[in-house]
Amino acid sequence: MKPVKTLLSAAAIIFSFIAVKAQTADEIISKHVDAIGGKDKLSQVTSMVTELSVNAMGNDNPATATILVGKGYKSVTEFNGQQMVQVITDKGGWVINPFQGGTDAQAMPDEQYKSSENLIYPDPFVDYAAHGDKAELQGTEGDDYKVVLTNKDGVATTYLINKNTYLLSKLSRNVNMMGNDVEMTMTFSDYKDTDFGNKVAYTTEMAYGSMFSMTMTVKKVTVNAPVDPTIFDMPK
């Protein structure tokens, strides 16, 4: 019986491998888009304002992230009474970081902008090809499909998409932080539907290697609220 069991086990492994290979990146991405609301509904999203609590070094800090789809992204986080601001637009980016020398707006370094430019979209995979990005399926990792998305500027981000729910589990990307090359990771959980009907992760754990980590918890999501595009303009 042992040869038969061995043969059956080998066959199971082979068929499992074939099943994974039969899936393409686009098929997995299509199922992911369906899982977060479907292309028709997501195409109706013009803006998204998210209110959060950011826990860093044991302290909870209020934050707001505003997306005007395809045009701009702005995050404002309060730390000890000071505001950290990050803005990405379809043309460039700027930051205000009081912990790195002042409260004046500074142009975002080109490398940082190129790795962050997809933040102007609520989900990186919706119409990704139209944005100039490319996707590649690189097998599986545990319970997830491993999809690498390379944006139009050549920055690659690895996404793990759950095999059962087709929701994002995690993303990772190599970044430079304070002169050090580290792996930035974001782990997503606690998915819920917004009032509009699209699904978002309400808990995100973010880490820069072993240097720094924080947990972001969503308090409220407002979809298609009016957004003044001038909020993305860099202060003079």
mmCIF file of C-alpha atoms in Angstrom:
data_model
loop_
_atom_site.group_PDB
_atom_site.id
_atom_site.type_symbol
_atom_site.label_atom_id
_atom_site.label_comp_id
_atom_site.label_asym_id
_atom_site.label_seq_id
_atom_site.Cartn_x
_atom_site.Cartn_y
_atom_site.Cartn_z
ATOM 1 C CA MET A 1 0.000 0.000 0.000
ATOM 2 C CA LYS A 2 2.914 2.370 0.628
ATOM 3 C CA PRO A 3 3.714 2.855 -3.061
ATOM 4 C CA VAL A 4 0.035 3.650 -3.711
ATOM 5 C CA LYS A 5 -0.109 6.178 -0.852
ATOM 6 C CA THR A 6 3.126 7.748 -2.032
ATOM 7 C CA LEU A 7 1.776 8.002 -5.567
ATOM 8 C CA LEU A 8 -1.486 9.555 -4.365
ATOM 9 C CA SER A 9 0.393 12.074 -2.219
ATOM 10 C CA ALA A 10 2.624 13.016 -5.131
ATOM 11 C CA ALA A 11 -0.408 13.375 -7.381
ATOM 12 C CA ALA A 12 -2.114 15.645 -4.826
ATOM 13 C CA ILE A 13 0.951 17.888 -4.694
ATOM 14 C CA ILE A 14 1.134 18.041 -8.485
ATOM 15 C CA PHE A 15 -2.557 18.861 -8.887
ATOM 16 C CA SER A 16 -2.296 21.519 -6.172
ATOM 17 C CA PHE A 17 0.642 23.079 -8.005
ATOM 18 C CA ILE A 18 -1.267 23.018 -11.299
ATOM 19 C CA ALA A 19 -4.296 24.647 -9.651
ATOM 20 C CA VAL A 20 -2.143 27.504 -8.354
ATOM 21 C CA LYS A 21 -0.406 27.963 -11.698
ATOM 22 C CA ALA A 22 -3.769 27.935 -13.491
ATOM 23 C CA GLN A 23 -4.705 31.134 -11.676
ATOM 24 C CA THR A 24 -3.331 34.281 -13.244
ATOM 25 C CA ALA A 25 -2.541 37.552 -11.519
ATOM 26 C CA ASP A 26 -5.467 39.223 -13.278
ATOM 27 C CA GLU A 27 -7.896 36.506 -12.141
ATOM 28 C CA ILE A 28 -6.803 36.897 -8.535
ATOM 29 C CA ILE A 29 -6.938 40.683 -8.761
ATOM 30 C CA SER A 30 -10.429 40.520 -10.289
ATOM 31 C CA LYS A 31 -11.621 38.394 -7.357
ATOM 32 C CA HIS A 32 -9.978 40.833 -4.951
ATOM 33 C CA VAL A 33 -11.791 43.780 -6.560
ATOM 34 C CA ASP A 34 -15.078 41.848 -6.294
ATOM 35 C CA ALA A 35 -14.367 41.141 -2.614
ATOM 36 C CA ILE A 36 -13.994 44.826 -1.724
ATOM 37 C CA GLY A 37 -17.157 45.926 -3.508
ATOM 38 C CA GLY A 38 -16.903 45.198 -7.214
ATOM 39 C CA LYS A 39 -15.621 47.319 -10.076
ATOM 40 C CA ASP A 40 -18.966 49.025 -10.775
ATOM 41 C CA LYS A 41 -19.375 50.267 -7.190
ATOM 42 C CA LEU A 42 -15.723 51.167 -6.758
ATOM 43 C CA SER A 43 -15.792 53.201 -9.976
ATOM 44 C CA GLN A 44 -18.393 55.417 -8.284
ATOM 45 C CA VAL A 45 -16.014 56.320 -5.442
ATOM 46 C CA THR A 46 -14.731 59.856 -6.031
ATOM 47 C CA SER A 47 -13.382 60.577 -2.554
ATOM 48 C CA MET A 48 -12.789 58.890 0.775
ATOM 49 C CA VAL A 49 -12.133 60.541 4.143
ATOM 50 C CA THR A 50 -10.921 58.243 6.915
ATOM 51 C CA GLU A 51 -10.680 59.222 10.577
ATOM 52 C CA LEU A 52 -8.228 57.106 12.555
ATOM 53 C CA SER A 53 -6.469 56.587 15.836
ATOM 54 C CA VAL A 54 -2.737 55.936 15.494
ATOM 55 C CA ASN A 55 -1.073 54.114 18.368
ATOM 56 C CA ALA A 56 2.681 54.722 18.425
ATOM 57 C CA MET A 57 4.996 54.113 21.385
ATOM 58 C CA GLY A 58 1.995 53.508 23.633
ATOM 59 C CA ASN A 59 0.196 56.750 22.788
ATOM 60 C CA ASP A 60 -3.017 57.148 20.776
ATOM 61 C CA ASN A 61 -2.948 59.999 18.270
ATOM 62 C CA PRO A 62 -5.777 61.313 16.051
ATOM 63 C CA ALA A 63 -5.296 61.244 12.297
ATOM 64 C CA THR A 64 -7.233 61.909 9.107
ATOM 65 C CA ALA A 65 -6.535 60.574 5.621
ATOM 66 C CA THR A 66 -8.264 62.213 2.645
ATOM 67 C CA ILE A 67 -8.286 60.815 -0.887
ATOM 68 C CA LEU A 68 -9.586 62.628 -3.949
ATOM 69 C CA VAL A 69 -9.431 59.682 -6.311
ATOM 70 C CA GLY A 70 -6.746 60.041 -8.971
ATOM 71 C CA LYS A 71 -5.900 63.572 -7.835
ATOM 72 C CA GLY A 72 -4.597 63.714 -4.305
ATOM 73 C CA TYR A 73 -3.976 62.090 -0.926
ATOM 74 C CA LYS A 74 -3.410 63.944 2.350
ATOM 75 C CA SER A 75 -2.755 62.531 5.797
ATOM 76 C CA VAL A 76 -2.599 64.657 8.936
ATOM 77 C CA THR A 77 -1.477 63.044 12.204
ATOM 78 C CA GLU A 78 -1.152 64.823 15.542
ATOM 79 C CA PHE A 79 1.751 63.832 17.785
ATOM 80 C CA ASN A 80 2.092 65.650 21.116
ATOM 81 C CA GLY A 81 0.285 68.715 19.793
ATOM 82 C CA GLN A 82 2.263 68.861 16.542
ATOM 83 C CA GLN A 83 0.962 67.951 13.111
ATOM 84 C CA MET A 84 2.746 65.651 10.699
ATOM 85 C CA VAL A 85 1.430 66.126 7.157
ATOM 86 C CA GLN A 86 2.007 64.014 4.054
ATOM 87 C CA VAL A 87 0.565 64.942 0.661
ATOM 88 C CA ILE A 88 0.701 63.012 -2.607
ATOM 89 C CA THR A 89 -0.783 64.294 -5.865
ATOM 90 C CA ASP A 90 -0.713 63.072 -9.442
ATOM 91 C CA LYS A 91 2.185 65.487 -10.016
ATOM 92 C CA GLY A 92 4.321 65.377 -6.863
ATOM 93 C CA GLY A 93 4.323 65.432 -3.089
ATOM 94 C CA TRP A 94 5.235 67.433 0.003
ATOM 95 C CA VAL A 95 5.541 66.895 3.737
ATOM 96 C CA ILE A 96 5.539 68.784 7.014
ATOM 97 C CA ASN A 97 7.532 66.880 9.618
ATOM 98 C CA PRO A 98 8.175 68.812 12.838
ATOM 99 C CA PHE A 99 10.307 65.922 14.088
ATOM 100 C CA GLN A 100 12.837 66.470 11.308
ATOM 101 C CA GLY A 101 13.594 70.120 11.577
ATOM 102 C CA GLY A 102 10.595 72.413 11.325
ATOM 103 C CA THR A 103 7.000 73.209 10.522
ATOM 104 C CA ASP A 104 7.490 74.450 6.955
ATOM 105 C CA ALA A 105 6.303 72.374 4.012
ATOM 106 C CA GLN A 106 9.091 70.616 2.153
ATOM 107 C CA ALA A 107 9.038 68.950 -1.257
ATOM 108 C CA MET A 108 8.909 65.192 -0.888
ATOM 109 C CA PRO A 109 12.096 63.385 -1.969
ATOM 110 C CA ASP A 110 11.678 61.809 -5.384
ATOM 111 C CA GLU A 111 12.299 58.268 -4.097
ATOM 112 C CA GLN A 112 9.620 58.648 -1.421
ATOM 113 C CA TYR A 113 7.127 60.052 -3.919
ATOM 114 C CA LYS A 114 7.647 57.237 -6.413
ATOM 115 C CA SER A 115 6.975 54.627 -3.724
ATOM 116 C CA SER A 116 3.847 56.444 -2.483
ATOM 117 C CA GLU A 117 2.172 57.700 -5.658
ATOM 118 C CA ASN A 118 -0.572 55.022 -5.625
ATOM 119 C CA LEU A 119 -1.967 56.451 -2.389
ATOM 120 C CA ILE A 120 -4.201 58.664 -4.546
ATOM 121 C CA TYR A 121 -6.312 55.538 -5.117
ATOM 122 C CA PRO A 122 -8.295 53.783 -2.340
ATOM 123 C CA ASP A 123 -7.062 50.380 -3.546
ATOM 124 C CA PRO A 124 -3.920 49.856 -5.677
ATOM 125 C CA PHE A 125 -5.416 47.084 -7.819
ATOM 126 C CA VAL A 126 -8.529 48.842 -9.140
ATOM 127 C CA ASP A 127 -7.741 49.750 -12.781
ATOM 128 C CA TYR A 128 -4.053 49.211 -12.020
ATOM 129 C CA ALA A 129 -3.107 48.670 -15.673
ATOM 130 C CA ALA A 130 -4.694 51.993 -16.663
ATOM 131 C CA HIS A 131 -2.401 53.668 -14.112
ATOM 132 C CA GLY A 132 0.656 52.216 -15.848
ATOM 133 C CA ASP A 133 1.298 49.493 -13.250
ATOM 134 C CA LYS A 134 2.155 45.850 -13.877
ATOM 135 C CA ALA A 135 1.179 42.810 -11.795
ATOM 136 C CA GLU A 136 2.915 39.445 -11.498
ATOM 137 C CA LEU A 137 1.801 36.366 -9.584
ATOM 138 C CA GLN A 138 4.769 34.894 -7.720
ATOM 139 C CA GLY A 139 3.186 31.788 -6.245
ATOM 140 C CA THR A 140 1.787 31.497 -2.741
ATOM 141 C CA GLU A 141 2.859 32.162 0.816
ATOM 142 C CA GLY A 142 0.898 30.200 3.425
ATOM 143 C CA ASP A 143 -2.797 31.014 3.000
ATOM 144 C CA ASP A 144 -2.117 33.847 0.552
ATOM 145 C CA TYR A 145 -1.388 34.481 -3.084
ATOM 146 C CA LYS A 146 1.759 36.531 -3.579
ATOM 147 C CA VAL A 147 1.282 39.293 -6.153
ATOM 148 C CA VAL A 148 3.975 41.850 -6.974
ATOM 149 C CA LEU A 149 2.703 45.174 -8.278
ATOM 150 C CA THR A 150 5.277 47.383 -10.011
ATOM 151 C CA ASN A 151 4.212 50.966 -10.558
ATOM 152 C CA LYS A 152 5.006 53.096 -13.588
ATOM 153 C CA ASP A 153 8.207 54.350 -11.944
ATOM 154 C CA GLY A 154 9.506 50.835 -11.350
ATOM 155 C CA VAL A 155 8.824 50.605 -7.606
ATOM 156 C CA ALA A 156 7.749 47.070 -6.659
ATOM 157 C CA THR A 157 5.415 46.258 -3.783
ATOM 158 C CA THR A 158 4.609 42.702 -2.712
ATOM 159 C CA TYR A 159 0.990 42.038 -1.744
ATOM 160 C CA LEU A 160 -0.416 38.965 -0.030
ATOM 161 C CA ILE A 161 -4.034 38.256 -1.002
ATOM 162 C CA ASN A 162 -5.940 35.690 1.056
ATOM 163 C CA LYS A 163 -6.867 32.563 -0.915
ATOM 164 C CA ASN A 164 -10.337 32.332 0.643
ATOM 165 C CA THR A 165 -11.509 35.919 1.069
ATOM 166 C CA TYR A 166 -9.367 37.575 -1.632
ATOM 167 C CA LEU A 167 -8.805 40.476 0.758
ATOM 168 C CA LEU A 168 -5.351 41.979 1.250
ATOM 169 C CA SER A 169 -3.479 40.406 4.162
ATOM 170 C CA LYS A 170 -0.201 42.266 3.939
ATOM 171 C CA LEU A 171 2.051 44.417 1.798
ATOM 172 C CA SER A 172 5.809 44.881 1.935
ATOM 173 C CA ARG A 173 8.267 47.183 0.205
ATOM 174 C CA ASN A 174 11.903 48.152 0.643
ATOM 175 C CA VAL A 175 12.260 51.785 1.738
ATOM 176 C CA ASN A 176 14.939 54.115 3.042
ATOM 177 C CA MET A 177 14.359 55.392 6.576
ATOM 178 C CA MET A 178 16.841 57.801 8.151
ATOM 179 C CA GLY A 179 19.560 56.572 5.816
ATOM 180 C CA ASN A 180 18.841 52.890 6.391
ATOM 181 C CA ASP A 181 17.323 50.462 3.908
ATOM 182 C CA VAL A 182 14.507 48.632 5.700
ATOM 183 C CA GLU A 183 11.478 46.562 4.840
ATOM 184 C CA MET A 184 8.234 48.440 5.382
ATOM 185 C CA THR A 185 5.262 46.170 6.050
ATOM 186 C CA MET A 186 1.555 46.794 6.527
ATOM 187 C CA THR A 187 -0.679 44.013 7.868
ATOM 188 C CA PHE A 188 -4.447 44.385 7.345
ATOM 189 C CA SER A 189 -7.324 42.943 9.395
ATOM 190 C CA ASP A 190 -10.840 43.586 10.715
ATOM 191 C CA TYR A 191 -12.456 44.294 7.340
ATOM 192 C CA LYS A 192 -15.823 46.064 7.409
ATOM 193 C CA ASP A 193 -18.216 47.580 4.893
ATOM 194 C CA THR A 194 -18.479 51.360 4.751
ATOM 195 C CA ASP A 195 -21.904 53.017 4.552
ATOM 196 C CA PHE A 196 -21.316 53.261 0.805
ATOM 197 C CA GLY A 197 -20.782 49.508 0.558
ATOM 198 C CA ASN A 198 -17.071 49.138 -0.208
ATOM 199 C CA LYS A 199 -14.959 47.088 2.173
ATOM 200 C CA VAL A 200 -11.892 48.431 3.997
ATOM 201 C CA ALA A 201 -9.519 47.156 6.675
ATOM 202 C CA TYR A 202 -10.273 48.803 10.012
ATOM 203 C CA THR A 203 -6.961 47.745 11.583
ATOM 204 C CA THR A 204 -3.539 48.188 9.999
ATOM 205 C CA GLU A 205 -0.249 47.340 11.681
ATOM 206 C CA MET A 206 2.672 49.170 10.103
ATOM 207 C CA ALA A 207 6.352 48.471 10.745
ATOM 208 C CA TYR A 208 9.681 49.725 9.440
ATOM 209 C CA GLY A 209 11.847 46.707 10.091
ATOM 210 C CA SER A 210 12.623 46.645 13.809
ATOM 211 C CA MET A 211 13.083 50.425 13.943
ATOM 212 C CA PHE A 212 9.526 51.653 14.374
ATOM 213 C CA SER A 213 5.970 50.344 14.403
ATOM 214 C CA MET A 214 2.443 51.653 14.891
ATOM 215 C CA THR A 215 -1.155 50.450 14.744
ATOM 216 C CA MET A 216 -3.818 52.410 12.876
ATOM 217 C CA THR A 217 -7.469 51.875 13.811
ATOM 218 C CA VAL A 218 -10.254 53.301 11.667
ATOM 219 C CA LYS A 219 -12.945 55.227 13.527
ATOM 220 C CA LYS A 220 -15.029 56.469 10.604
ATOM 221 C CA VAL A 221 -15.024 56.323 6.802
ATOM 222 C CA THR A 222 -16.940 58.814 4.662
ATOM 223 C CA VAL A 223 -17.215 58.073 0.963
ATOM 224 C CA ASN A 224 -17.905 60.730 -1.695
ATOM 225 C CA ALA A 225 -17.884 63.705 0.647
ATOM 226 C CA PRO A 226 -16.972 67.003 -1.087
ATOM 227 C CA VAL A 227 -13.198 67.564 -1.022
ATOM 228 C CA ASP A 228 -11.632 70.929 -1.796
ATOM 229 C CA PRO A 229 -8.710 70.139 -4.153
ATOM 230 C CA THR A 230 -6.733 73.106 -2.796
ATOM 231 C CA ILE A 231 -5.991 71.129 0.392
ATOM 232 C CA PHE A 232 -3.329 69.311 -1.645
ATOM 233 C CA ASP A 233 -1.552 72.544 -2.665
ATOM 234 C CA MET A 234 1.832 73.003 -1.064
ATOM 235 C CA PRO A 235 1.889 76.063 1.234
ATOM 236 C CA LYS A 236 4.073 78.896 -0.036
#
